Amino acid sequence: MNHGPDDQSPTGLDSDELALRGLLHQAVQEIEPRDGTLDHLRKAVPARRARKRQAVVGMAAAALFVGTAIPALLHVSNSTGTDADPSMAGHYSQAQGGAGEGKGPDGGESTSGGSAGKTEDKGKGEQKEQDKGKGTGSGAGASSGADPAVSSTAGVPVCTAAELGSATQSVDAPDSVGTVYGTFRITNTSTADCTVVGPGTVSPTAAGAADATKISTARHVAGDVAAGLPDPALEVASLVLKPGSAYDVKFAWVPSETCPTTGDNSTGDTGTPTPDPTPTGGATTDGGGTTTGGETGTSPQLVTEGTADGSVTVTNTAEAGAPSVSATVSNACAGTVYWTGVLAAS
């Protein structure tokens, strides 16, 4: 229904609106608040406003933390070396440094603020120098740094017998306890890279007075009696050989018994005494039965003892089946051959 201006009340409402307003007033005029409602509102409204303020402050603090932590984390992640400490990300002011920091009153470096990075860098340098000086004290000695023959084995074919050659051996003099150390070296004689995947086989052969039943072989392990061999940690499961590069397999002969002794004399006997003495001159008698002429008696039988000649030949055959190289240990009759895995040639 449309109403003209004449139907409106002084408040700007038409008659229908005034009627509706009256009905609403009548509907709620008997409704009254419970006891304590006003006190509750007086407390609840300030508490709600305080919670809103706390939420706003918390959001601002979180934004400030994110704004400072992210640049510090980026700075730490971009620092060089493996010693960077991610826990320093929260100390952004120390990681970045500040104006006027880094020098102490006496002109020296300060340990607070921006100088923290410098102090850490000095510690890294000292640690690197210490790492360079580290080495293995046992065995034949470990060479420092990576050998040029060592590289990734990915995509490099396994060495064949046709690619390996120039096999050599060396044997050292016995040490104070009679242990003899030696080295087998095999070279890549081809024009292409190839991968060595094992030390091959090591086998001993007895000769002379050596007793084959008292000779055995064993792989070298840390703490065994062949202390002069390199640390097993230096062995590699596979090794890429460039043309002209070589690998080593080292061994040690550790005797368990000495060679037996044997006797000898000027007549070629083996020390057995002669049953009948040999006279040194003839005797003559005259007509009266008196003995005249030469002397009687036996010649002395000098018997000397020596060490029986025994030796052990140690042979190393490459994993590919060839080449083979042998080293002979003299004055060896019983014992154990300890041998290593593949070692980069030193």
Short mmCIF file of C-alpha atoms in Angstrom, two decimals:
data_model
loop_
_atom_site.label_atom_id
_atom_site.label_comp_id
_atom_site.label_asym_id
_atom_site.label_seq_id
_atom_site.Cartn_x
_atom_site.Cartn_y
_atom_site.Cartn_z
CA MET A 1 0.00 0.00 0.00
CA ASN A 2 1.34 3.40 -0.88
CA HIS A 3 0.94 6.27 1.44
CA GLY A 4 1.26 9.91 0.68
CA PRO A 5 3.08 12.50 2.74
CA ASP A 6 -0.06 13.31 4.67
CA ASP A 7 -0.17 9.79 6.17
CA GLN A 8 3.26 10.08 7.85
CA SER A 9 3.65 10.87 11.53
CA PRO A 10 5.89 13.66 12.85
CA THR A 11 8.66 11.07 13.28
CA GLY A 12 8.60 10.20 9.56
CA LEU A 13 6.78 6.87 9.97
CA ASP A 14 3.56 6.06 8.17
CA SER A 15 0.52 4.63 9.88
CA ASP A 16 1.37 0.98 9.17
CA GLU A 17 4.85 1.38 10.58
CA LEU A 18 3.46 3.08 13.67
CA ALA A 19 0.99 0.21 14.16
CA LEU A 20 3.79 -2.37 13.84
CA ARG A 21 5.92 -0.44 16.25
CA GLY A 22 3.11 -0.42 18.75
CA LEU A 23 2.60 -4.16 18.48
CA LEU A 24 6.30 -4.78 19.07
CA HIS A 25 6.32 -2.56 22.11
CA GLN A 26 3.34 -4.42 23.52
CA ALA A 27 5.05 -7.78 22.91
CA VAL A 28 8.19 -6.92 24.86
CA GLN A 29 6.90 -4.56 27.49
CA GLU A 30 6.57 -7.38 30.02
CA ILE A 31 10.08 -8.79 29.40
CA GLU A 32 12.61 -7.89 32.07
CA PRO A 33 16.29 -8.85 32.47
CA ARG A 34 17.31 -11.34 35.14
CA ASP A 35 18.99 -10.25 38.30
CA GLY A 36 22.69 -9.57 37.86
CA THR A 37 22.51 -9.07 34.09
CA LEU A 38 23.75 -5.50 34.31
CA ASP A 39 26.71 -6.49 36.48
CA HIS A 40 27.56 -9.30 34.06
CA LEU A 41 27.57 -6.88 31.15
CA ARG A 42 29.76 -4.42 33.03
CA LYS A 43 32.38 -7.18 33.50
CA ALA A 44 32.02 -9.05 30.21
CA VAL A 45 32.41 -6.08 27.91
CA PRO A 46 35.82 -4.95 29.31
CA ALA A 47 37.06 -8.58 29.35
CA ARG A 48 36.11 -9.01 25.69
CA ARG A 49 37.92 -5.83 24.77
CA ALA A 50 41.03 -7.02 26.65
CA ARG A 51 41.02 -10.34 24.73
CA LYS A 52 40.82 -8.49 21.45
CA ARG A 53 43.79 -6.32 22.43
CA GLN A 54 45.82 -9.43 23.41
CA ALA A 55 45.03 -11.10 20.10
CA VAL A 56 46.15 -8.03 18.18
CA VAL A 57 49.37 -7.78 20.19
CA GLY A 58 50.08 -11.51 19.67
CA MET A 59 49.61 -11.22 15.92
CA ALA A 60 51.95 -8.26 15.82
CA ALA A 61 54.59 -10.13 17.84
CA ALA A 62 54.34 -13.16 15.54
CA ALA A 63 54.74 -10.97 12.48
CA LEU A 64 57.79 -9.30 14.03
CA PHE A 65 59.37 -12.69 14.85
CA VAL A 66 58.83 -13.99 11.33
CA GLY A 67 60.23 -10.80 9.88
CA THR A 68 63.48 -11.15 11.85
CA ALA A 69 63.90 -14.96 11.84
CA ILE A 70 63.60 -15.52 8.08
CA PRO A 71 66.52 -13.19 7.09
CA ALA A 72 68.67 -14.72 9.85
CA LEU A 73 67.86 -18.24 8.65
CA LEU A 74 68.74 -17.30 5.07
CA HIS A 75 72.04 -15.86 6.26
CA VAL A 76 72.97 -19.03 8.14
CA SER A 77 71.93 -21.34 5.28
CA ASN A 78 74.08 -19.36 2.84
CA SER A 79 77.19 -19.54 5.05
CA THR A 80 79.96 -21.82 3.75
CA GLY A 81 81.33 -24.93 5.41
CA THR A 82 79.70 -27.76 7.31
CA ASP A 83 80.06 -26.06 10.71
CA ALA A 84 77.17 -23.61 10.25
CA ASP A 85 74.88 -23.89 13.25
CA PRO A 86 71.15 -23.53 12.40
CA SER A 87 70.43 -22.83 16.08
CA MET A 88 72.00 -19.40 15.57
CA ALA A 89 69.12 -18.42 13.33
CA GLY A 90 67.30 -16.85 16.28
CA HIS A 91 70.26 -14.61 17.02
CA TYR A 92 69.95 -12.55 13.90
CA SER A 93 71.67 -9.53 15.36
CA GLN A 94 74.72 -11.61 16.23
CA ALA A 95 74.84 -13.41 12.89
CA GLN A 96 74.55 -10.16 10.88
CA GLY A 97 76.54 -7.91 13.19
CA GLY A 98 75.79 -4.30 14.06
CA ALA A 99 77.24 -0.89 13.49
CA GLY A 100 80.30 -0.13 15.57
CA GLU A 101 80.78 -3.79 16.59
CA GLY A 102 83.74 -6.06 15.85
CA LYS A 103 86.51 -4.00 17.48
CA GLY A 104 87.23 -3.77 21.18
CA PRO A 105 88.48 -0.69 23.05
CA ASP A 106 92.09 -1.87 22.73
CA GLY A 107 91.83 -2.30 18.98
CA GLY A 108 91.38 -6.08 19.19
CA GLU A 109 88.46 -8.03 17.91
CA SER A 110 85.32 -8.08 20.02
CA THR A 111 83.59 -11.34 20.83
CA SER A 112 80.09 -9.88 20.83
CA GLY A 113 77.70 -8.86 18.11
CA GLY A 114 78.95 -8.95 14.54
CA SER A 115 82.28 -10.55 15.39
CA ALA A 116 80.62 -13.90 16.10
CA GLY A 117 80.87 -14.82 12.42
CA LYS A 118 84.60 -13.97 12.36
CA THR A 119 85.29 -16.08 15.43
CA GLU A 120 83.48 -19.04 13.89
CA ASP A 121 85.42 -18.64 10.63
CA LYS A 122 88.72 -18.74 12.55
CA GLY A 123 87.59 -21.94 14.29
CA LYS A 124 86.82 -23.51 10.91
CA GLY A 125 90.27 -22.65 9.60
CA GLU A 126 91.97 -24.18 12.61
CA GLN A 127 89.84 -27.30 12.31
CA LYS A 128 90.83 -27.69 8.65
CA GLU A 129 94.51 -27.40 9.53
CA GLN A 130 94.08 -30.10 12.18
CA ASP A 131 92.31 -32.37 9.69
CA LYS A 132 95.20 -31.98 7.25
CA GLY A 133 97.64 -33.18 9.89
CA LYS A 134 95.68 -36.29 10.75
CA GLY A 135 96.94 -39.66 9.54
CA THR A 136 97.08 -43.30 10.46
CA GLY A 137 99.95 -44.23 12.72
CA SER A 138 99.77 -48.00 12.25
CA GLY A 139 100.83 -50.07 9.29
CA ALA A 140 102.90 -48.88 6.39
CA GLY A 141 101.45 -45.40 6.67
CA ALA A 142 98.46 -43.81 4.94
CA SER A 143 99.03 -41.13 2.34
CA SER A 144 97.24 -37.86 2.99
CA GLY A 145 94.72 -36.63 0.47
CA ALA A 146 92.79 -38.51 -2.21
CA ASP A 147 94.73 -40.63 -4.65
CA PRO A 148 94.35 -39.48 -8.28
CA ALA A 149 93.39 -43.02 -9.29
CA VAL A 150 90.28 -42.97 -7.10
CA SER A 151 87.07 -41.73 -8.71
CA SER A 152 83.44 -42.63 -9.07
CA THR A 153 82.81 -46.18 -10.27
CA ALA A 154 79.54 -45.24 -11.96
CA GLY A 155 79.58 -46.33 -15.59
CA VAL A 156 83.21 -47.56 -15.51
CA PRO A 157 83.59 -51.19 -16.65
CA VAL A 158 85.28 -53.84 -14.51
CA CYS A 159 88.95 -54.45 -15.26
CA THR A 160 89.62 -57.53 -17.36
CA ALA A 161 92.75 -59.63 -17.58
CA ALA A 162 93.63 -57.90 -20.86
CA GLU A 163 93.66 -54.49 -19.16
CA LEU A 164 95.83 -55.40 -16.16
CA GLY A 165 99.55 -56.05 -16.23
CA SER A 166 102.99 -54.83 -15.10
CA ALA A 167 102.58 -56.87 -11.92
CA THR A 168 105.43 -56.32 -9.45
CA GLN A 169 106.26 -57.42 -5.93
CA SER A 170 108.52 -56.33 -3.10
CA VAL A 171 109.52 -58.09 0.14
CA ASP A 172 110.96 -56.32 3.16
CA ALA A 173 113.54 -57.72 5.56
CA PRO A 174 112.18 -59.50 8.66
CA ASP A 175 111.45 -57.25 11.61
CA SER A 176 112.54 -57.85 15.20
CA VAL A 177 110.02 -60.67 15.72
CA GLY A 178 110.60 -62.31 12.33
CA THR A 179 107.52 -60.94 10.55
CA VAL A 180 108.07 -60.23 6.86
CA TYR A 181 105.95 -57.64 4.99
CA GLY A 182 105.51 -57.43 1.24
CA THR A 183 103.50 -55.68 -1.48
CA PHE A 184 101.91 -56.77 -4.75
CA ARG A 185 101.22 -54.01 -7.30
CA ILE A 186 99.16 -54.40 -10.47
CA THR A 187 98.76 -51.64 -13.08
CA ASN A 188 96.10 -50.69 -15.61
CA THR A 189 98.07 -51.06 -18.85
CA SER A 190 95.15 -50.19 -21.13
CA THR A 191 94.17 -46.80 -22.55
CA ALA A 192 90.79 -46.63 -20.80
CA ASP A 193 89.54 -46.41 -17.23
CA CYS A 194 88.48 -49.65 -15.55
CA THR A 195 87.26 -50.66 -12.09
CA VAL A 196 88.99 -53.10 -9.73
CA VAL A 197 86.35 -54.83 -7.61
CA GLY A 198 88.51 -57.00 -5.37
CA PRO A 199 92.04 -58.00 -4.36
CA GLY A 200 91.87 -61.38 -6.10
CA THR A 201 93.30 -64.45 -4.37
CA VAL A 202 96.40 -64.95 -2.23
CA SER A 203 97.87 -68.44 -1.89
CA PRO A 204 101.10 -69.76 -0.33
CA THR A 205 103.29 -72.60 -1.61
CA ALA A 206 105.75 -74.45 0.61
CA ALA A 207 109.24 -75.37 -0.59
CA GLY A 208 112.19 -77.21 0.93
CA ALA A 209 111.82 -77.85 4.65
CA ALA A 210 108.58 -75.80 4.86
CA ASP A 211 105.62 -77.79 6.13
CA ALA A 212 102.53 -77.16 3.99
CA THR A 213 100.24 -78.44 6.75
CA LYS A 214 101.47 -75.65 9.05
CA ILE A 215 100.95 -72.79 6.58
CA SER A 216 97.64 -70.89 6.41
CA THR A 217 96.17 -67.61 5.12
CA ALA A 218 93.91 -65.01 6.75
CA ARG A 219 92.46 -61.64 5.79
CA HIS A 220 93.97 -58.76 7.72
CA VAL A 221 91.69 -57.24 10.37
CA ALA A 222 92.23 -54.54 12.92
CA GLY A 223 94.06 -55.80 15.99
CA ASP A 224 95.61 -58.91 14.51
CA VAL A 225 99.30 -59.78 14.83
CA ALA A 226 100.18 -58.23 11.46
CA ALA A 227 100.27 -54.75 12.96
CA GLY A 228 102.51 -53.42 10.20
CA LEU A 229 99.80 -53.78 7.55
CA PRO A 230 97.63 -50.71 6.75
CA ASP A 231 94.45 -50.10 8.70
CA PRO A 232 91.57 -52.10 7.13
CA ALA A 233 89.60 -48.85 7.01
CA LEU A 234 91.87 -47.75 4.15
CA GLU A 235 90.77 -50.66 1.97
CA VAL A 236 88.20 -49.94 -0.76
CA ALA A 237 85.52 -52.21 -2.15
CA SER A 238 86.12 -50.91 -5.67
CA LEU A 239 88.70 -48.63 -7.26
CA VAL A 240 88.72 -46.90 -10.63
CA LEU A 241 92.12 -47.13 -12.28
CA LYS A 242 93.05 -44.59 -14.89
CA PRO A 243 95.51 -45.67 -17.59
CA GLY A 244 98.91 -46.17 -15.95
CA SER A 245 97.50 -46.16 -12.40
CA ALA A 246 97.97 -49.13 -10.08
CA TYR A 247 96.54 -50.72 -6.96
CA ASP A 248 98.27 -52.56 -4.12
CA VAL A 249 97.60 -55.71 -2.14
CA LYS A 250 99.88 -56.01 0.90
CA PHE A 251 100.73 -59.16 2.82
CA ALA A 252 102.59 -60.22 5.96
CA TRP A 253 104.28 -63.52 6.77
CA VAL A 254 103.99 -64.19 10.50
CA PRO A 255 106.03 -67.29 11.47
CA SER A 256 104.69 -69.68 14.07
CA GLU A 257 107.75 -71.96 14.19
CA THR A 258 111.35 -71.78 13.07
CA CYS A 259 112.76 -74.10 10.45
CA PRO A 260 114.20 -77.38 11.81
CA THR A 261 117.92 -77.79 12.32
CA THR A 262 120.11 -80.33 10.59
CA GLY A 263 123.70 -81.67 11.15
CA ASP A 264 126.63 -81.70 8.66
CA ASN A 265 130.35 -82.69 8.60
CA SER A 266 133.28 -82.81 6.20
CA THR A 267 132.43 -86.31 5.01
CA GLY A 268 128.94 -85.37 4.02
CA ASP A 269 127.25 -87.27 6.85
CA THR A 270 124.20 -85.94 8.65
CA GLY A 271 125.70 -85.95 12.11
CA THR A 272 125.58 -89.70 12.79
CA PRO A 273 128.75 -90.83 14.64
CA THR A 274 131.03 -93.29 12.87
CA PRO A 275 130.68 -96.78 14.46
CA ASP A 276 134.33 -97.88 13.87
CA PRO A 277 137.22 -95.56 14.55
CA THR A 278 139.53 -94.94 11.66
CA PRO A 279 143.27 -95.49 12.40
CA THR A 280 145.52 -92.61 11.54
CA GLY A 281 148.59 -94.67 10.67
CA GLY A 282 149.87 -98.28 10.21
CA ALA A 283 151.84 -100.16 12.97
CA THR A 284 154.89 -102.38 12.35
CA THR A 285 156.54 -104.96 14.56
CA ASP A 286 160.11 -106.17 14.61
CA GLY A 287 161.19 -109.69 15.07
CA GLY A 288 161.00 -109.39 18.85
CA GLY A 289 157.32 -108.44 18.75
CA THR A 290 157.98 -104.89 19.73
CA THR A 291 155.78 -102.40 17.99
CA THR A 292 157.58 -99.69 16.10
CA GLY A 293 156.72 -97.14 13.46
CA GLY A 294 153.65 -94.93 13.15
CA GLU A 295 151.18 -93.74 15.75
CA THR A 296 147.81 -95.33 16.46
CA GLY A 297 144.48 -93.68 17.27
CA THR A 298 141.26 -92.26 15.68
CA SER A 299 140.71 -89.01 13.77
CA PRO A 300 138.15 -86.57 15.31
CA GLN A 301 134.69 -86.44 13.62
CA LEU A 302 133.56 -82.77 13.66
CA VAL A 303 129.77 -82.46 13.60
CA THR A 304 128.05 -79.06 13.03
CA GLU A 305 124.34 -78.15 13.12
CA GLY A 306 122.52 -75.71 10.78
CA THR A 307 119.00 -74.57 9.85
CA ALA A 308 117.16 -76.51 7.19
CA ASP A 309 116.45 -74.56 4.01
CA GLY A 310 112.72 -73.77 3.77
CA SER A 311 110.78 -71.04 2.02
CA VAL A 312 107.21 -69.96 1.27
CA THR A 313 106.15 -68.46 -2.05
CA VAL A 314 103.12 -66.14 -1.78
CA THR A 315 101.16 -65.65 -5.02
CA ASN A 316 98.55 -62.99 -5.75
CA THR A 317 96.21 -63.49 -8.71
CA ALA A 318 94.06 -60.54 -9.80
CA GLU A 319 90.28 -60.72 -9.53
CA ALA A 320 90.05 -60.98 -13.32
CA GLY A 321 92.10 -64.19 -13.26
CA ALA A 322 95.32 -62.58 -14.48
CA PRO A 323 97.97 -61.39 -14.01
CA SER A 324 99.62 -63.33 -11.18
CA VAL A 325 102.67 -62.22 -9.24
CA SER A 326 104.68 -64.18 -6.64
CA ALA A 327 106.99 -63.20 -3.78
CA THR A 328 109.27 -65.63 -1.93
CA VAL A 329 109.88 -65.46 1.82
CA SER A 330 113.14 -67.18 2.76
CA ASN A 331 113.80 -69.12 5.96
CA ALA A 332 110.07 -69.75 6.38
CA CYS A 333 108.67 -73.14 7.29
CA ALA A 334 105.47 -72.61 9.32
CA GLY A 335 103.22 -69.62 9.85
CA THR A 336 100.31 -67.54 8.50
CA VAL A 337 100.04 -65.20 5.53
CA TYR A 338 97.86 -62.16 6.34
CA TRP A 339 96.72 -60.07 3.34
CA THR A 340 94.74 -56.91 2.71
CA GLY A 341 92.04 -55.85 0.33
CA VAL A 342 92.44 -53.34 -2.49
CA LEU A 343 94.55 -50.30 -1.59
CA ALA A 344 95.24 -47.25 -3.70
CA ALA A 345 98.88 -47.38 -4.76
CA SER A 346 100.93 -45.05 -2.54
#
